[in-house]
CSV table of C-alpha atoms in Angstrom, one decimal:
chain,number,residue,atom,x,y,z
A,1,MET,CA,154.2,-150.6,68.9
A,2,ARG,CA,150.6,-149.5,69.8
A,3,ALA,CA,152.0,-146.8,72.1
A,4,LEU,CA,154.3,-145.5,69.4
A,5,LEU,CA,151.4,-145.3,66.9
A,6,VAL,CA,149.3,-143.3,69.4
A,7,LEU,CA,152.2,-140.9,70.0
A,8,ALA,CA,152.7,-140.5,66.2
A,9,LEU,CA,149.0,-139.7,65.7
A,10,ALA,CA,149.0,-137.2,68.5
A,11,LEU,CA,152.0,-135.4,67.0
A,12,SER,CA,150.4,-135.2,63.6
A,13,GLY,CA,147.2,-133.6,65.1
A,14,PRO,CA,146.4,-129.9,65.6
A,15,SER,CA,149.3,-129.2,68.0
A,16,GLY,CA,151.8,-130.8,65.6
A,17,PHE,CA,150.4,-128.8,62.7
A,18,ALA,CA,150.6,-125.5,64.6
A,19,ALA,CA,154.2,-126.1,65.3
A,20,GLN,CA,154.9,-125.7,61.6
A,21,GLY,CA,153.7,-122.0,61.8
A,22,PRO,CA,150.4,-120.1,61.2
A,23,ALA,CA,148.2,-121.3,58.3
A,24,ARG,CA,148.5,-119.1,55.2
A,25,ILE,CA,145.3,-117.4,53.9
A,26,ASP,CA,144.7,-117.1,50.2
A,27,THR,CA,144.2,-113.4,49.8
A,28,HIS,CA,142.7,-113.8,46.3
A,29,THR,CA,139.5,-115.2,48.0
A,30,VAL,CA,139.2,-111.9,49.9
A,31,VAL,CA,140.6,-109.2,47.6
A,32,THR,CA,139.6,-108.9,44.0
A,33,ARG,CA,142.5,-109.0,41.7
A,34,THR,CA,142.8,-106.0,39.4
A,35,GLN,CA,142.0,-107.1,35.9
A,36,PRO,CA,143.8,-105.5,32.9
A,37,LEU,CA,141.7,-103.2,30.7
A,38,HIS,CA,140.1,-104.5,27.5
A,39,VAL,CA,140.8,-102.6,24.3
A,40,LEU,CA,137.3,-101.0,24.4
A,41,GLU,CA,137.9,-99.9,28.0
A,42,ARG,CA,141.2,-98.4,27.2
A,43,GLU,CA,139.5,-96.5,24.4
A,44,ARG,CA,136.8,-95.2,26.7
A,45,ALA,CA,139.3,-94.2,29.4
A,46,GLN,CA,141.3,-92.3,26.8
A,47,ALA,CA,138.1,-90.6,25.6
A,48,TRP,CA,137.4,-89.4,29.1
A,49,GLY,CA,141.0,-88.3,29.7
A,50,LEU,CA,141.6,-91.0,32.3
A,51,ASP,CA,144.6,-93.3,32.8
A,52,GLU,CA,144.3,-97.0,33.5
A,53,THR,CA,144.6,-96.7,37.2
A,54,GLU,CA,141.7,-94.1,37.3
A,55,TRP,CA,139.6,-96.2,35.1
A,56,GLN,CA,140.1,-99.3,37.2
A,57,ARG,CA,139.1,-97.3,40.3
A,58,TYR,CA,136.0,-96.1,38.5
A,59,ARG,CA,135.2,-99.7,37.5
A,60,THR,CA,135.6,-100.8,41.1
A,61,LEU,CA,133.3,-98.0,42.4
A,62,MET,CA,130.6,-98.9,40.0
A,63,GLN,CA,130.6,-102.5,41.3
A,64,GLY,CA,129.4,-101.1,44.7
A,65,LEU,CA,126.7,-98.8,46.0
A,66,ARG,CA,127.3,-96.1,43.4
A,67,SER,CA,125.8,-98.0,40.5
A,68,SER,CA,122.6,-98.6,42.6
A,69,ILE,CA,122.0,-95.0,43.5
A,70,SER,CA,123.1,-93.2,40.4
A,71,PRO,CA,121.5,-92.8,37.0
A,72,ALA,CA,122.8,-95.0,34.3
A,73,THR,CA,124.2,-92.0,32.4
A,74,ILE,CA,126.6,-90.9,35.2
A,75,SER,CA,130.0,-90.3,33.8
A,76,PRO,CA,133.3,-91.8,35.0
A,77,ILE,CA,134.6,-88.3,35.9
A,78,GLU,CA,131.5,-87.7,38.1
A,79,VAL,CA,132.0,-91.0,39.9
A,80,LEU,CA,135.7,-90.4,40.6
A,81,GLY,CA,134.9,-86.8,41.7
A,82,ILE,CA,132.2,-87.9,44.1
A,83,HIS,CA,134.5,-90.5,45.6
A,84,ALA,CA,137.6,-88.3,45.5
A,85,ARG,CA,140.1,-89.1,48.3
A,86,THR,CA,141.6,-85.6,48.7
A,87,PRO,CA,140.4,-82.0,48.1
A,88,GLN,CA,143.0,-81.7,45.3
A,89,GLU,CA,141.7,-84.8,43.6
A,90,ARG,CA,138.1,-83.5,43.9
A,91,ARG,CA,139.1,-80.2,42.4
A,92,ARG,CA,141.0,-81.8,39.5
A,93,PHE,CA,138.0,-84.0,38.5
A,94,ALA,CA,135.6,-81.0,39.0
A,95,GLU,CA,137.7,-78.9,36.6
A,96,GLN,CA,137.9,-81.8,34.1
A,97,TRP,CA,134.1,-82.2,34.2
A,98,ALA,CA,133.6,-78.4,33.8
A,99,ARG,CA,135.9,-78.4,30.7
A,100,ALA,CA,134.0,-81.4,29.2
A,101,MET,CA,130.6,-79.7,29.7
A,102,HIS,CA,131.9,-76.4,28.3
A,103,GLU,CA,133.2,-78.1,25.2
A,104,ASP,CA,129.9,-80.0,24.8
A,105,VAL,CA,127.8,-76.8,25.1
A,106,GLU,CA,130.0,-75.2,22.4
A,107,ARG,CA,129.4,-78.2,20.1
A,108,ILE,CA,125.6,-78.0,20.7
A,109,LEU,CA,125.5,-74.2,20.0
A,110,ALA,CA,127.6,-74.7,16.9
A,111,PHE,CA,125.2,-77.3,15.6
A,112,GLN,CA,122.2,-75.1,16.5
A,113,ARG,CA,123.6,-72.2,14.5
A,114,ALA,CA,124.3,-74.5,11.6
A,115,TYR,CA,120.8,-75.9,11.7
A,116,GLN,CA,119.3,-72.4,11.7
A,117,ALA,CA,121.4,-71.3,8.8
A,118,ALA,CA,120.5,-74.5,6.9
A,119,TYR,CA,116.8,-73.9,7.5
A,120,ARG,CA,117.0,-70.3,6.2
A,121,ARG,CA,118.9,-71.5,3.2
A,122,LEU,CA,116.6,-74.4,2.3
A,123,TYR,CA,113.3,-72.6,3.1
A,124,PRO,CA,113.9,-68.9,2.6
A,125,ASN,CA,110.3,-68.0,2.2
A,126,GLU,CA,108.9,-69.9,5.2
A,127,VAL,CA,108.9,-69.0,8.9
A,128,LEU,CA,109.2,-71.6,11.6
A,129,ILE,CA,106.4,-70.0,13.7
A,130,ASP,CA,103.7,-67.8,12.4
A,131,PRO,CA,102.6,-65.5,15.3
A,132,GLU,CA,99.3,-64.7,13.6
A,133,ARG,CA,98.2,-68.3,13.7
A,134,LEU,CA,98.9,-68.7,17.4
A,135,ALA,CA,96.0,-68.5,19.8
A,136,PRO,CA,96.2,-65.5,22.2
A,137,LEU,CA,98.1,-66.4,25.3
A,138,GLU,CA,96.1,-66.1,28.4
A,139,GLN,CA,97.7,-64.3,31.3
A,140,LYS,CA,98.6,-66.9,34.0
A,141,PRO,CA,97.4,-65.8,37.4
A,142,THR,CA,100.3,-65.4,39.8
A,143,PRO,CA,100.2,-66.5,43.4
A,144,LEU,CA,102.6,-63.7,44.4
A,145,LYS,CA,101.9,-60.3,46.0
A,146,ALA,CA,104.2,-57.4,46.7
A,147,GLY,CA,104.5,-58.1,50.4
A,148,ASP,CA,105.3,-61.8,50.0
A,149,ARG,CA,108.7,-63.3,50.7
A,150,LEU,CA,109.8,-66.5,49.0
A,151,LEU,CA,111.8,-69.2,50.9
A,152,PHE,CA,113.8,-71.3,48.6
A,153,PHE,CA,115.7,-74.4,49.7
A,154,THR,CA,118.4,-75.8,47.5
A,155,ARG,CA,121.6,-77.9,47.5
A,156,THR,CA,125.0,-77.2,46.1
A,157,ASP,CA,124.9,-80.2,43.7
A,158,CYS,CA,121.4,-80.1,42.4
A,159,ALA,CA,120.6,-79.2,38.7
A,160,PRO,CA,116.8,-79.2,39.2
A,161,CYS,CA,117.4,-76.8,42.1
A,162,ASP,CA,119.3,-74.4,39.8
A,163,ALA,CA,116.6,-74.6,37.2
A,164,LEU,CA,113.9,-73.7,39.8
A,165,LEU,CA,116.2,-71.0,41.2
A,166,ALA,CA,116.3,-69.2,37.9
A,167,ARG,CA,112.5,-69.1,37.8
A,168,VAL,CA,112.3,-67.8,41.4
A,169,LEU,CA,114.8,-65.0,40.7
A,170,LYS,CA,112.7,-63.7,37.9
A,171,HIS,CA,110.2,-62.6,40.5
A,172,ARG,CA,112.6,-60.8,42.8
A,173,GLN,CA,111.1,-57.4,41.8
A,174,ARG,CA,107.6,-58.6,42.5
A,175,VAL,CA,108.0,-59.7,46.1
A,176,ALA,CA,109.4,-58.2,49.3
A,177,GLY,CA,112.4,-60.6,49.2
A,178,ILE,CA,113.8,-64.0,48.6
A,179,ASP,CA,115.4,-66.1,51.3
A,180,ILE,CA,117.7,-68.8,49.9
A,181,TYR,CA,118.7,-71.7,52.2
A,182,ILE,CA,121.6,-73.8,50.9
A,183,ALA,CA,122.3,-77.4,52.0
A,184,GLY,CA,125.4,-79.3,51.3
A,185,LEU,CA,127.9,-77.0,52.9
A,186,GLU,CA,129.6,-77.2,56.3
A,187,ALA,CA,128.1,-75.1,59.0
A,188,GLY,CA,129.8,-71.7,59.0
A,189,ASP,CA,131.2,-72.1,55.5
A,190,ASP,CA,130.3,-68.6,54.4
A,191,ALA,CA,133.0,-68.6,51.7
A,192,GLY,CA,131.2,-71.6,50.2
A,193,VAL,CA,127.9,-69.7,50.2
A,194,ARG,CA,129.5,-66.7,48.4
A,195,ASP,CA,131.0,-69.1,45.8
A,196,TRP,CA,127.7,-70.8,45.3
A,197,ALA,CA,125.9,-67.4,44.8
A,198,ARG,CA,128.7,-66.1,42.5
A,199,ALA,CA,128.5,-69.2,40.3
A,200,ARG,CA,124.7,-68.6,39.8
A,201,SER,CA,125.1,-64.9,39.1
A,202,ILE,CA,123.2,-63.7,42.1
A,203,ASP,CA,123.4,-59.9,42.2
A,204,PRO,CA,125.5,-58.7,45.2
A,205,GLY,CA,123.5,-55.5,45.2
A,206,ASP,CA,120.3,-57.5,45.9
A,207,VAL,CA,122.1,-59.3,48.7
A,208,HIS,CA,123.4,-56.1,50.3
A,209,ALA,CA,119.9,-54.6,50.0
A,210,ARG,CA,118.4,-57.7,51.7
A,211,ARG,CA,116.1,-58.3,48.7
A,212,ILE,CA,117.9,-61.7,48.6
A,213,THR,CA,119.3,-63.4,51.7
A,214,LEU,CA,121.8,-66.3,51.7
A,215,ASN,CA,121.6,-68.8,54.5
A,216,HIS,CA,122.8,-72.2,55.6
A,217,ALA,CA,119.9,-74.6,55.4
A,218,GLY,CA,120.7,-76.6,58.5
A,219,VAL,CA,117.4,-78.2,59.8
A,220,ARG,CA,115.3,-75.2,58.8
A,221,LEU,CA,113.3,-77.1,56.1
A,222,ASP,CA,112.5,-80.0,58.5
A,223,GLU,CA,111.3,-77.5,61.1
A,224,LEU,CA,109.0,-75.7,58.6
A,225,THR,CA,107.6,-78.9,57.0
A,226,ASP,CA,107.7,-81.4,59.9
A,227,GLY,CA,110.3,-83.3,58.0
A,228,GLN,CA,108.1,-83.7,54.9
A,229,GLY,CA,110.0,-81.3,52.6
A,230,ALA,CA,112.4,-82.4,49.9
A,231,ILE,CA,114.9,-80.2,48.2
A,232,PRO,CA,114.3,-78.3,45.9
A,233,TYR,CA,111.5,-76.7,48.0
A,234,LEU,CA,109.7,-73.4,47.7
A,235,LEU,CA,107.5,-71.7,50.2
A,236,ARG,CA,105.6,-68.4,50.1
A,237,SER,CA,105.5,-66.4,53.3
A,238,ARG,CA,102.5,-64.1,53.6
A,239,GLY,CA,102.0,-62.6,57.0
A,240,ASP,CA,102.0,-65.5,59.4
A,241,THR,CA,101.1,-68.1,56.7
A,242,LEU,CA,103.6,-70.4,54.9
A,243,THR,CA,102.3,-71.9,51.6
A,244,PRO,CA,104.2,-74.4,49.5
A,245,LEU,CA,104.5,-73.4,45.8
A,246,ARG,CA,105.1,-75.6,42.7
A,247,ALA,CA,107.4,-74.6,39.9
A,248,SER,CA,104.4,-74.5,37.5
A,249,GLN,CA,102.8,-71.7,39.6
A,250,LEU,CA,105.7,-69.3,38.8
């Protein structure tokens, strides 16, 4: 009887259990189950023009690194566009975002026009700004001379860069030239450079005349600043001397 008991215990051990087939893993402990959208989430998804699947993907992405490195105001369309899985998907979200921004600008301008009309109607004999009461504006000294060249480093997806670029371009007639270095494009993507310039209304005549040059950034900024420069970055080239410039100096 003792021998039979030992044999039964041996068969009920690991080898006996393995004979029944591999152990099953509860996948719910590894993979998060997709939760149905709440009413408020469905309304938000509809407001952004997204279906439930797209909103669930957005929600999942915001549970990861994206929420830690993005501003709290980042939109669902931007999140999905940044994490697009195909060029077609990226283009679709980019167009969706462009339409949303265009519509918002139209709303802002419409309200501004309504405000100006209301001000004139309510206060017809008042002016918002009386030039005679303003102190004379002092001429701000400029750090630029006719022989200088400006080196401007930018990225394709950088709103502060575009704002500084607009200020830099205002001085293109005062300097010998502006050399623009663009990061965020594949090496050799000259079509991307042209598209970037066209979207920012850079005059092709200035490019052909070499008053403005368009270049891939590569590692040029790191070379000129020993790795200390951060985009957007502006340098003045005067002779053999390179000097960083701040936006407030323009």
